[in-house]
XYZ file of C-alpha atoms in Angstrom:
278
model
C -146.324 103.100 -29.693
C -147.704 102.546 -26.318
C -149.122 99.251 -27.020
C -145.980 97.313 -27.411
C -144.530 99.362 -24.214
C -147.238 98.169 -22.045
C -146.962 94.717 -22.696
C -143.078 94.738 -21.718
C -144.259 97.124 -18.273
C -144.870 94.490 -15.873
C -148.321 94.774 -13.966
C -146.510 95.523 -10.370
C -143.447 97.392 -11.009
C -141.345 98.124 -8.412
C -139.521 101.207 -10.372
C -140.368 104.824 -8.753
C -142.366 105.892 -12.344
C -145.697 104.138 -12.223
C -147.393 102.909 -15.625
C -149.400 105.749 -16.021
C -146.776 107.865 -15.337
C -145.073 106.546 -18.261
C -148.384 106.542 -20.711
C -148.725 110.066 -19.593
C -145.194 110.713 -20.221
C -145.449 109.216 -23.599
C -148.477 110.961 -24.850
C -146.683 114.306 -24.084
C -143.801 112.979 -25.716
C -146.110 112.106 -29.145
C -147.989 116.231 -28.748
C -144.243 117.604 -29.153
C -143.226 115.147 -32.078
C -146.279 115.683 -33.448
C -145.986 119.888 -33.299
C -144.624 121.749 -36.542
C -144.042 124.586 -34.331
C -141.367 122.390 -32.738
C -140.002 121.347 -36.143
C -140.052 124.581 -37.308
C -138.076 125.703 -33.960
C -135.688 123.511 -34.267
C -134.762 123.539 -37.608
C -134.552 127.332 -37.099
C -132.104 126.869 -34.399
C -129.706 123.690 -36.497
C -129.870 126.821 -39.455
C -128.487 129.678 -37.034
C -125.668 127.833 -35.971
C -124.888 126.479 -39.261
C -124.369 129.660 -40.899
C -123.066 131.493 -37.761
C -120.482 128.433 -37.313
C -120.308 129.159 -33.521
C -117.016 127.981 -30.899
C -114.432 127.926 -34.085
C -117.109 125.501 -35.944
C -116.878 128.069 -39.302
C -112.799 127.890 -39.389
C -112.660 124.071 -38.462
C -115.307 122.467 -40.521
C -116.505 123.137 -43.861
C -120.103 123.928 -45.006
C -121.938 120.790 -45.138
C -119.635 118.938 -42.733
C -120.706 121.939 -40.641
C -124.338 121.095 -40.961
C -123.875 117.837 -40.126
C -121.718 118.424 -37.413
C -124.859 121.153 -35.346
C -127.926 119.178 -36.848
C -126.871 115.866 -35.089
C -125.487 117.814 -32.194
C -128.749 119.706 -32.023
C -130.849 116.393 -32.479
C -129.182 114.329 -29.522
C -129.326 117.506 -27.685
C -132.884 118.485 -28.006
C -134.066 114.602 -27.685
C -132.000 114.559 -24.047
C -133.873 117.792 -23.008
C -137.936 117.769 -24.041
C -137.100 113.628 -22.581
C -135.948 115.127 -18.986
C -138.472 118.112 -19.885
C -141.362 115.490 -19.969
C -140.656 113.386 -17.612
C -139.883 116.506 -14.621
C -143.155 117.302 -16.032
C -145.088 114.226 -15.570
C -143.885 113.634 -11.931
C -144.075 117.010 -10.210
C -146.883 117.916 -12.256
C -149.189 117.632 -8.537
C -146.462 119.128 -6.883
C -144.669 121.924 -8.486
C -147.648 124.713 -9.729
C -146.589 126.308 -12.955
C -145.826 125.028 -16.179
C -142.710 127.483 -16.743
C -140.989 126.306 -13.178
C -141.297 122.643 -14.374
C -139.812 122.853 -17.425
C -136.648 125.302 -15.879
C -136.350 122.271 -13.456
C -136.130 119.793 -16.327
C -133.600 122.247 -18.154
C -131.435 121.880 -15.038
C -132.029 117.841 -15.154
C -130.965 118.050 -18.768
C -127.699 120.231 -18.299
C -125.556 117.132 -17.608
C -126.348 114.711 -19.963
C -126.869 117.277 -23.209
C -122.948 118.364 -21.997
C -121.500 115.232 -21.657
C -123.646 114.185 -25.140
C -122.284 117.229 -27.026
C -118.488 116.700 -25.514
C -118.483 113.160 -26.698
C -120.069 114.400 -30.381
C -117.121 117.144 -30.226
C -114.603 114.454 -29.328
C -115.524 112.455 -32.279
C -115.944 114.886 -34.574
C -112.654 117.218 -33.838
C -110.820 114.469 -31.662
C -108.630 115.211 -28.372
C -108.203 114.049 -25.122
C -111.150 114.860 -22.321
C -109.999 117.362 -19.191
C -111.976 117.801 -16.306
C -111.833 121.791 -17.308
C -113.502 120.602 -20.866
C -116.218 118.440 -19.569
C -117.194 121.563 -16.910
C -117.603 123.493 -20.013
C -119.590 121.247 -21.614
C -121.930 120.535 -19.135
C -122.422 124.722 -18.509
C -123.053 124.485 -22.651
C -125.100 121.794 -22.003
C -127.569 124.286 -19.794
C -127.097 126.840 -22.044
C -128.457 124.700 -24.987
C -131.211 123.615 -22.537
C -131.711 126.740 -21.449
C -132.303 127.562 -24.978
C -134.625 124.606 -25.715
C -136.504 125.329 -23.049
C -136.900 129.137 -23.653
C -137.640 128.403 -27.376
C -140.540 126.166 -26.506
C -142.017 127.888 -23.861
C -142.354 130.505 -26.270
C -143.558 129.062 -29.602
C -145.186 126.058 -28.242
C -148.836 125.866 -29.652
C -152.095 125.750 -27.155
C -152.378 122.048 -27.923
C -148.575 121.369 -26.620
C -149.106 123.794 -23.346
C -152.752 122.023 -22.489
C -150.965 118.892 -22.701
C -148.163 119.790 -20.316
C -150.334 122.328 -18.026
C -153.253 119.741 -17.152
C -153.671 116.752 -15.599
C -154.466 113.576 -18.246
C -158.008 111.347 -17.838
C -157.041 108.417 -15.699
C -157.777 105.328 -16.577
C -160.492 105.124 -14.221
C -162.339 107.959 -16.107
C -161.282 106.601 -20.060
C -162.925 103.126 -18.587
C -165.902 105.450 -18.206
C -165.741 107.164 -21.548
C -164.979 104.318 -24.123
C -165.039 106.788 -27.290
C -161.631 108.249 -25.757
C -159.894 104.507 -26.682
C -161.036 105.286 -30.051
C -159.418 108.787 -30.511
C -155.331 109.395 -30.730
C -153.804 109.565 -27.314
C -152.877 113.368 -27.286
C -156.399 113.864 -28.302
C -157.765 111.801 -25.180
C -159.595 114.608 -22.645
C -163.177 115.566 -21.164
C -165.368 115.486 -24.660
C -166.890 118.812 -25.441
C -168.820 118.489 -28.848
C -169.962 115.777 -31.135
C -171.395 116.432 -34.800
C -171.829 114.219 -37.898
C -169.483 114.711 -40.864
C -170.352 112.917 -43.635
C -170.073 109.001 -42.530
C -167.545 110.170 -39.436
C -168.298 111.861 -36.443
C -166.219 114.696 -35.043
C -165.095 114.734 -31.581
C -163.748 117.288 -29.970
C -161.894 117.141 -26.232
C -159.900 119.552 -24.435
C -157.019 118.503 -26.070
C -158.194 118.649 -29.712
C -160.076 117.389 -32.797
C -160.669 114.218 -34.213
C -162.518 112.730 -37.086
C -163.600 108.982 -36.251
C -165.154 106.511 -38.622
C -168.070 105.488 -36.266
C -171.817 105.733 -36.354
C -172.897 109.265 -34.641
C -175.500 107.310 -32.901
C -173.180 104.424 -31.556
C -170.729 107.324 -30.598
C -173.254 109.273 -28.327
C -173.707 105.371 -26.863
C -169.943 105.774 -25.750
C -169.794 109.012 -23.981
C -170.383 107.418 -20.926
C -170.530 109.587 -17.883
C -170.071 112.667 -19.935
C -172.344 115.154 -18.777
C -173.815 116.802 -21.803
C -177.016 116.184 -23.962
C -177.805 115.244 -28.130
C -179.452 118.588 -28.949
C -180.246 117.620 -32.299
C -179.726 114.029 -34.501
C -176.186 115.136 -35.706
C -174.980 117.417 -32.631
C -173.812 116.281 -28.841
C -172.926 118.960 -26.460
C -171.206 118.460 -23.226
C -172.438 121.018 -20.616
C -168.992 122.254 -19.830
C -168.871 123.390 -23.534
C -172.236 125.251 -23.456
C -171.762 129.451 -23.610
C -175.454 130.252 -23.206
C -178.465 129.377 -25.374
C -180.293 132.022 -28.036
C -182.375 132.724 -30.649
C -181.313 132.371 -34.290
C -183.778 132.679 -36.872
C -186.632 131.915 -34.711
C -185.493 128.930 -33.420
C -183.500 128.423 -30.649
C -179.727 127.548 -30.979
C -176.572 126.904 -28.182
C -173.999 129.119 -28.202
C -170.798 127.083 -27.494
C -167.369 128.422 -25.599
C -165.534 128.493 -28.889
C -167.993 130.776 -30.584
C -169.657 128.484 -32.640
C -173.349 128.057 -32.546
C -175.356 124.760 -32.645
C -179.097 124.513 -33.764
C -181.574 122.547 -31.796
C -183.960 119.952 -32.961
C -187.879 120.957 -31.646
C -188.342 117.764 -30.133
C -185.193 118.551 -27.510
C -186.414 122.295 -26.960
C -187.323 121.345 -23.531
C -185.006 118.951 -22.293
C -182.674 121.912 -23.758
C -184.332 125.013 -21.868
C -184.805 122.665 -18.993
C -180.952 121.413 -18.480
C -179.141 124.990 -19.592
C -181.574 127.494 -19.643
């Protein structure tokens, strides 16, 4: 998706949204189309006003007409907000702390255009003529339904989405220096915490998730780049922002990582081991 959006970007734009801007903006984008909790959210929503049948919907419109009628209102609406959502996001990110204040700022971004997009869907669907007194309405429905949005998925958003949004993506000064992050999904792209062999894939997991890749474990460690970490044993990599503490398990001695999960250590890396974390 990015791929074909670069090559149209030109090298030296003179737009205000810089080209990483808009890769960053589109990876966020793919972690909340990619999110059943947002699915699941928003299909929730489309249901509640189809069997309420909210502002004279259940007397004017019959059942499936009905449905039709909120789940492409709800669509266009919901598509205008997490869009202004993202993109408030993506430029004040440096300058506006808080995740929760940036996305009430891109509620009040998306207020106008979700109005204006649900008068125009009401137009067509009911018909009528437009009033200045209607299209104030709609736009204070319009921040009501963003409101909503927003509220909703602040709320149920999972850790993944809010990472995502909260930090600050790798540029691509720092992916140049880590070439296994090309390999990996772009909402998976972050500092690399843990390596391990699964069968003929290797596992890597970032700050921003998991990710099974079909590459050689050793030619993977080859990629890290600047990652500062160590192999601690021929299928495990450990970066040393991931490392808990070390212990003892079974005798031998083991790494405890942040996520609770503990990772045995070959005998011929004991000391470069005890020597780096201990």
């Amino acid at each position: 998706m990015i791929g074909p959006l670069q090559t149209l970007w030109p090298e030296r734009t003179e737009n205000f949204v810089e080209r990483p801007l808009l890769q960053s903006a589109l990876r966020e984008l793919q972690v909340f189309l990619r999110a059943p909790r947002f699915w699941a959210t928003f299909g929730a929503v489309v249901l509640i006003f189809w069997v309420t049948g909210p502002y004279g919907t259940a007397e004017r419109l019959a059942a499936i007409p009905r449905l039709g009628f909120w789940l492409v209102l709800h669509a266009v609406a919901w598509a205008i907000a997490v869009t202004a959502i993202v993109l408030v996001n993506t430029l004040l990110r440096d300058r506006i702390p808080g995740l929760g204040r940036r996305m009430a700022l891109g509620t009040l971004v998306a207020g106008v255009p979700v109005g204006l997009a649900t008068n125009a869907i009401s137009l067509a669907t009911f018909g009528g003529t437009p009033t200045i007194s209607d299209l104030a309405a709609s736009i204070a429905t319009g921040l009501l339904l963003s409101a909503l949005f927003c509220a909703l998925t602040y709320l149920t958003m999972s850790s993944r989405q809010a990472e995502a949004l909260s930090s600050v993506p790798p540029s691509e000064e720092e992916r140049a220096d880590v070439p296994l992050l090309r390999r990996l999904r772009p909402e998976n792209r972050g500092p690399i915490l843990h390596m391990t062999v699964a069968d003929h894939y290797t596992e890597v997991t970032t700050s921003r998730g998991r990710e099974l890749i079909l590459l050689r474990f050793s030619d993977a460690v080859e990629e890290v780049g600047g990652t500062p970490g160590l192999q601690v044993h021929r299928s495990h990599f450990v970066a040393d922002v991931h490392v808990e503490r070390l212990l003892r398990s079974d005798g031998k001695l083991a790494i405890l990582l942040k996520d609770g999960s503990e990772i045995p250590v070959s005998r011929s890396r004991t000391e470069a081991v005890r020597a780096r974390w201990g």
